[in-house]
Amino acid sequence: MSDIPEKASKPTDPWQRLRDLTRARIGLGRTGNTQTTRDVLSFQAAHAMARDAVHKPLDLDGLRRALAPATPLIVSSAASDRTAYLSRPDLGRRLAPESRALLHHGDWDLVFVLADGLSAEAVARQGPALFHACCQALPTWRIAPPVVALQGRVAIGDDIAEALGARMVAVLIGERPGLSVPESMGVYLTYDPVPGCPDSRRNCLSNIHPHGLGIDEACAKLVWLMREAQALKLTGIGLKERAPDLAPPNDQTAQPRAITSPLCEKDAP
């Protein structure tokens, strides 16, 4: 019989099964009274990615290619640069005067606005795919050319829709990056948008990214909301999202429903 002791088996980590189900930081290890080096470095890397997401400029050339064959209109908010955008949220909510002159009034059911928000990478990655999917699902709608808004916040969509004469606006915008997902996109839908429109008149879909709400499901929910909004002539607290978790069907007339509870909204950028 050998005198060499058997190698002790490594204890099973009871948290690993839960970690496999979420990107949140749970059950972190420790060395003495501090976190492990691996977890500290992982946190620092995630924090750096979140900061980079806020400051990284939008890749306009790449976005133009991704939106083809549609030709986007490029506008800017009243914030002259990123510093002004971050320190003066009010400037990001309205169009620069020279940009307003680029928008011509028409007869549109809907306009999509792609705004960099607090994560330009989110819009560059998720925005074009959602735009194309929605256009395909709404073949009978008069959809204006997409508008790309630089240094834009949610409410800039109201200015844009008013200038274009669109009855509805969907603002696709980079959400405030977190420490697990720096490229999450949100969508804010508003019927009959006007400058000064309160957030209570909007519906929001958030956490659109590869690890959250996928493009197909986001499209199904957004198209459902659009059809309901068109039928009921409202969005916001009077319209709750109850779309089935299915791919978007062909364009059909929506059946209006009596809705009393609002869709829970994430803090608007």
XYZ file of C-alpha atoms in Angstrom:
269
model
C 0.000 0.000 0.000
C 1.422 3.414 -0.989
C 2.294 5.883 1.765
C 1.632 8.857 -0.573
C -1.573 10.626 0.533
C -4.306 11.065 -2.039
C -4.631 14.547 -3.481
C -7.497 16.365 -1.832
C -10.316 17.145 -4.264
C -11.078 20.813 -4.861
C -14.216 21.836 -2.964
C -17.256 22.527 -5.134
C -18.216 26.202 -5.402
C -21.930 26.344 -4.480
C -22.298 29.745 -6.196
C -21.104 28.676 -9.635
C -24.474 27.319 -10.688
C -26.098 30.703 -9.977
C -23.271 32.623 -11.671
C -23.985 30.690 -14.854
C -27.488 32.218 -14.892
C -26.583 35.889 -14.526
C -23.964 38.467 -15.423
C -24.347 40.058 -11.983
C -21.490 39.760 -9.503
C -22.675 37.283 -6.900
C -20.868 35.018 -4.467
C -17.498 36.700 -4.966
C -14.509 34.960 -3.456
C -12.130 36.463 -0.939
C -8.566 36.188 0.241
C -8.489 36.978 3.919
C -10.493 40.157 4.348
C -10.248 41.279 0.699
C -11.624 40.186 -2.650
C -9.579 37.950 -4.881
C -7.266 39.574 -7.421
C -9.317 38.087 -10.263
C -12.537 39.713 -9.051
C -10.856 43.082 -8.414
C -9.348 43.145 -11.917
C -12.665 42.068 -13.443
C -14.455 44.948 -11.701
C -11.841 47.480 -12.804
C -12.085 46.252 -16.411
C -15.888 46.517 -16.371
C -15.701 50.020 -14.903
C -13.267 51.078 -17.627
C -15.572 49.685 -20.330
C -18.520 51.610 -18.871
C -16.542 54.858 -18.856
C -15.345 54.254 -22.418
C -18.937 53.628 -23.544
C -20.002 57.065 -22.287
C -17.210 58.935 -24.069
C -16.743 56.919 -27.262
C -18.073 58.815 -30.317
C -20.615 57.302 -32.667
C -19.219 55.614 -35.783
C -21.272 57.524 -38.357
C -19.817 55.804 -41.421
C -20.476 52.376 -39.966
C -23.999 53.354 -38.960
C -24.763 54.683 -42.442
C -23.662 51.384 -43.975
C -25.709 49.372 -41.498
C -28.863 51.421 -42.173
C -28.630 51.016 -45.974
C -30.552 51.059 -48.227
C -32.181 53.757 -46.075
C -30.334 57.062 -46.148
C -30.241 58.599 -42.662
C -30.478 62.285 -41.873
C -27.707 63.421 -39.509
C -28.613 66.051 -36.922
C -27.113 67.370 -33.710
C -28.547 68.540 -30.434
C -27.887 71.958 -28.927
C -24.979 70.420 -26.975
C -21.859 71.454 -28.858
C -19.642 68.627 -27.582
C -19.562 65.674 -25.179
C -18.627 67.804 -22.200
C -21.638 70.054 -22.736
C -23.842 67.012 -23.305
C -22.872 65.410 -20.000
C -23.030 68.603 -17.934
C -26.146 70.132 -19.549
C -28.831 67.451 -20.106
C -31.277 70.127 -21.243
C -29.138 70.894 -24.313
C -29.264 67.268 -25.424
C -33.054 67.356 -25.443
C -33.459 69.895 -28.226
C -32.239 70.282 -31.778
C -29.541 72.699 -32.826
C -31.098 75.422 -35.033
C -28.992 74.472 -38.045
C -30.141 70.851 -37.744
C -33.807 71.788 -37.675
C -33.364 73.358 -41.107
C -32.383 69.916 -42.496
C -35.752 68.382 -41.629
C -38.658 68.924 -44.016
C -42.290 68.481 -43.046
C -44.123 65.529 -44.571
C -46.915 63.028 -43.952
C -45.357 60.238 -41.891
C -46.836 57.622 -39.573
C -43.525 57.044 -37.811
C -39.927 58.191 -37.577
C -37.030 56.288 -36.028
C -34.414 58.398 -34.240
C -31.081 56.746 -33.423
C -29.380 58.768 -30.678
C -25.956 58.075 -29.228
C -27.164 58.771 -25.691
C -24.854 57.404 -23.020
C -23.554 54.497 -25.108
C -22.972 55.119 -28.790
C -21.769 51.549 -29.209
C -25.190 50.251 -28.111
C -26.976 52.122 -30.900
C -24.351 51.174 -33.473
C -24.725 47.485 -32.625
C -28.438 47.066 -31.953
C -30.058 50.061 -33.674
C -29.854 49.145 -37.390
C -31.045 45.570 -36.847
C -34.095 46.734 -34.885
C -34.843 49.458 -37.447
C -34.793 47.010 -40.369
C -36.867 44.420 -38.490
C -39.569 46.958 -37.637
C -39.715 48.344 -41.176
C -40.148 44.817 -42.515
C -42.946 44.157 -40.004
C -44.787 47.373 -40.964
C -44.772 47.363 -44.782
C -47.903 49.523 -45.117
C -46.733 52.286 -42.754
C -45.287 55.561 -44.032
C -41.940 55.549 -42.260
C -39.716 58.618 -42.564
C -36.003 58.315 -43.324
C -34.156 57.396 -40.123
C -32.625 60.293 -38.218
C -29.290 59.971 -36.418
C -29.044 62.435 -33.519
C -25.601 63.257 -32.142
C -25.301 64.250 -28.466
C -28.973 63.393 -28.190
C -31.260 62.515 -25.300
C -34.721 60.980 -25.411
C -36.691 64.215 -25.761
C -34.822 65.270 -28.911
C -37.132 62.872 -30.709
C -40.048 65.220 -29.984
C -38.334 68.094 -31.793
C -37.441 65.846 -34.722
C -40.920 64.365 -35.079
C -42.557 67.788 -34.961
C -40.233 69.122 -37.660
C -40.884 66.102 -39.895
C -44.622 65.949 -39.258
C -44.458 62.374 -37.899
C -47.374 61.163 -35.791
C -45.179 58.798 -33.804
C -41.498 58.657 -32.876
C -39.357 55.771 -31.686
C -36.088 56.926 -30.124
C -33.439 54.207 -30.124
C -30.833 55.349 -27.621
C -27.771 54.097 -25.788
C -28.651 53.482 -22.150
C -26.561 54.391 -19.149
C -23.881 51.644 -19.125
C -23.666 49.327 -16.154
C -20.849 47.183 -14.813
C -22.095 44.089 -16.611
C -23.369 45.469 -19.945
C -21.856 48.617 -21.520
C -23.789 48.344 -24.807
C -27.451 48.220 -23.749
C -29.993 50.075 -25.902
C -33.421 51.401 -24.961
C -36.406 52.444 -27.089
C -38.817 55.237 -26.180
C -42.063 55.365 -28.150
C -44.219 58.520 -28.183
C -47.501 59.134 -29.983
C -48.272 62.724 -31.035
C -44.875 64.009 -29.813
C -44.398 67.712 -29.151
C -41.549 69.639 -27.466
C -42.000 69.545 -23.696
C -43.802 66.190 -23.823
C -43.676 64.559 -20.345
C -42.170 61.093 -19.880
C -45.568 59.836 -18.704
C -46.610 59.918 -22.370
C -43.887 57.495 -23.458
C -43.516 53.728 -23.485
C -40.096 52.233 -22.926
C -38.351 48.993 -23.820
C -34.939 48.636 -22.188
C -31.992 46.245 -21.904
C -31.824 45.445 -25.609
C -28.494 43.676 -26.080
C -27.151 40.161 -26.795
C -27.418 39.117 -23.138
C -30.820 40.731 -22.540
C -33.802 41.453 -24.788
C -32.967 40.176 -28.272
C -33.744 41.988 -31.517
C -36.569 39.643 -32.568
C -38.395 39.933 -29.258
C -37.768 43.678 -29.024
C -39.196 44.088 -32.530
C -42.283 42.045 -31.657
C -42.938 44.120 -28.538
C -42.241 47.447 -30.230
C -44.402 46.699 -33.274
C -47.222 45.587 -30.973
C -46.952 48.871 -29.070
C -46.922 50.858 -32.302
C -50.070 49.216 -33.608
C -51.854 49.680 -30.296
C -50.714 53.311 -30.145
C -52.026 53.933 -33.646
C -55.388 52.382 -32.770
C -55.770 54.084 -29.384
C -53.996 57.301 -30.412
C -51.892 57.381 -27.246
C -48.778 56.069 -25.564
C -47.520 56.207 -21.986
C -49.513 55.465 -18.867
C -52.585 54.577 -20.918
C -50.821 51.816 -22.848
C -49.261 48.759 -21.214
C -47.107 46.403 -23.245
C -48.779 42.985 -23.413
C -47.247 41.668 -26.585
C -46.820 37.891 -26.907
C -43.251 36.616 -26.847
C -43.305 35.815 -30.539
C -41.633 37.054 -33.705
C -43.496 40.017 -35.267
C -46.338 38.953 -37.603
C -47.237 40.639 -40.875
C -48.775 44.088 -40.656
C -52.389 43.847 -39.506
C -54.872 46.225 -37.957
C -54.383 46.239 -34.189
C -57.289 45.521 -31.907
C -57.400 48.270 -29.269
C -57.590 47.258 -25.634
C -58.606 49.088 -22.501
C -55.341 49.574 -20.621
C -55.042 51.147 -17.211
C -51.530 50.441 -15.914
C -48.336 51.970 -17.344
C -45.280 50.264 -18.671
C -42.504 50.523 -16.110
C -39.891 52.916 -17.510
C -36.169 53.006 -16.884
C -34.608 56.375 -16.096
C -34.397 58.233 -19.390
C -30.918 59.311 -20.543
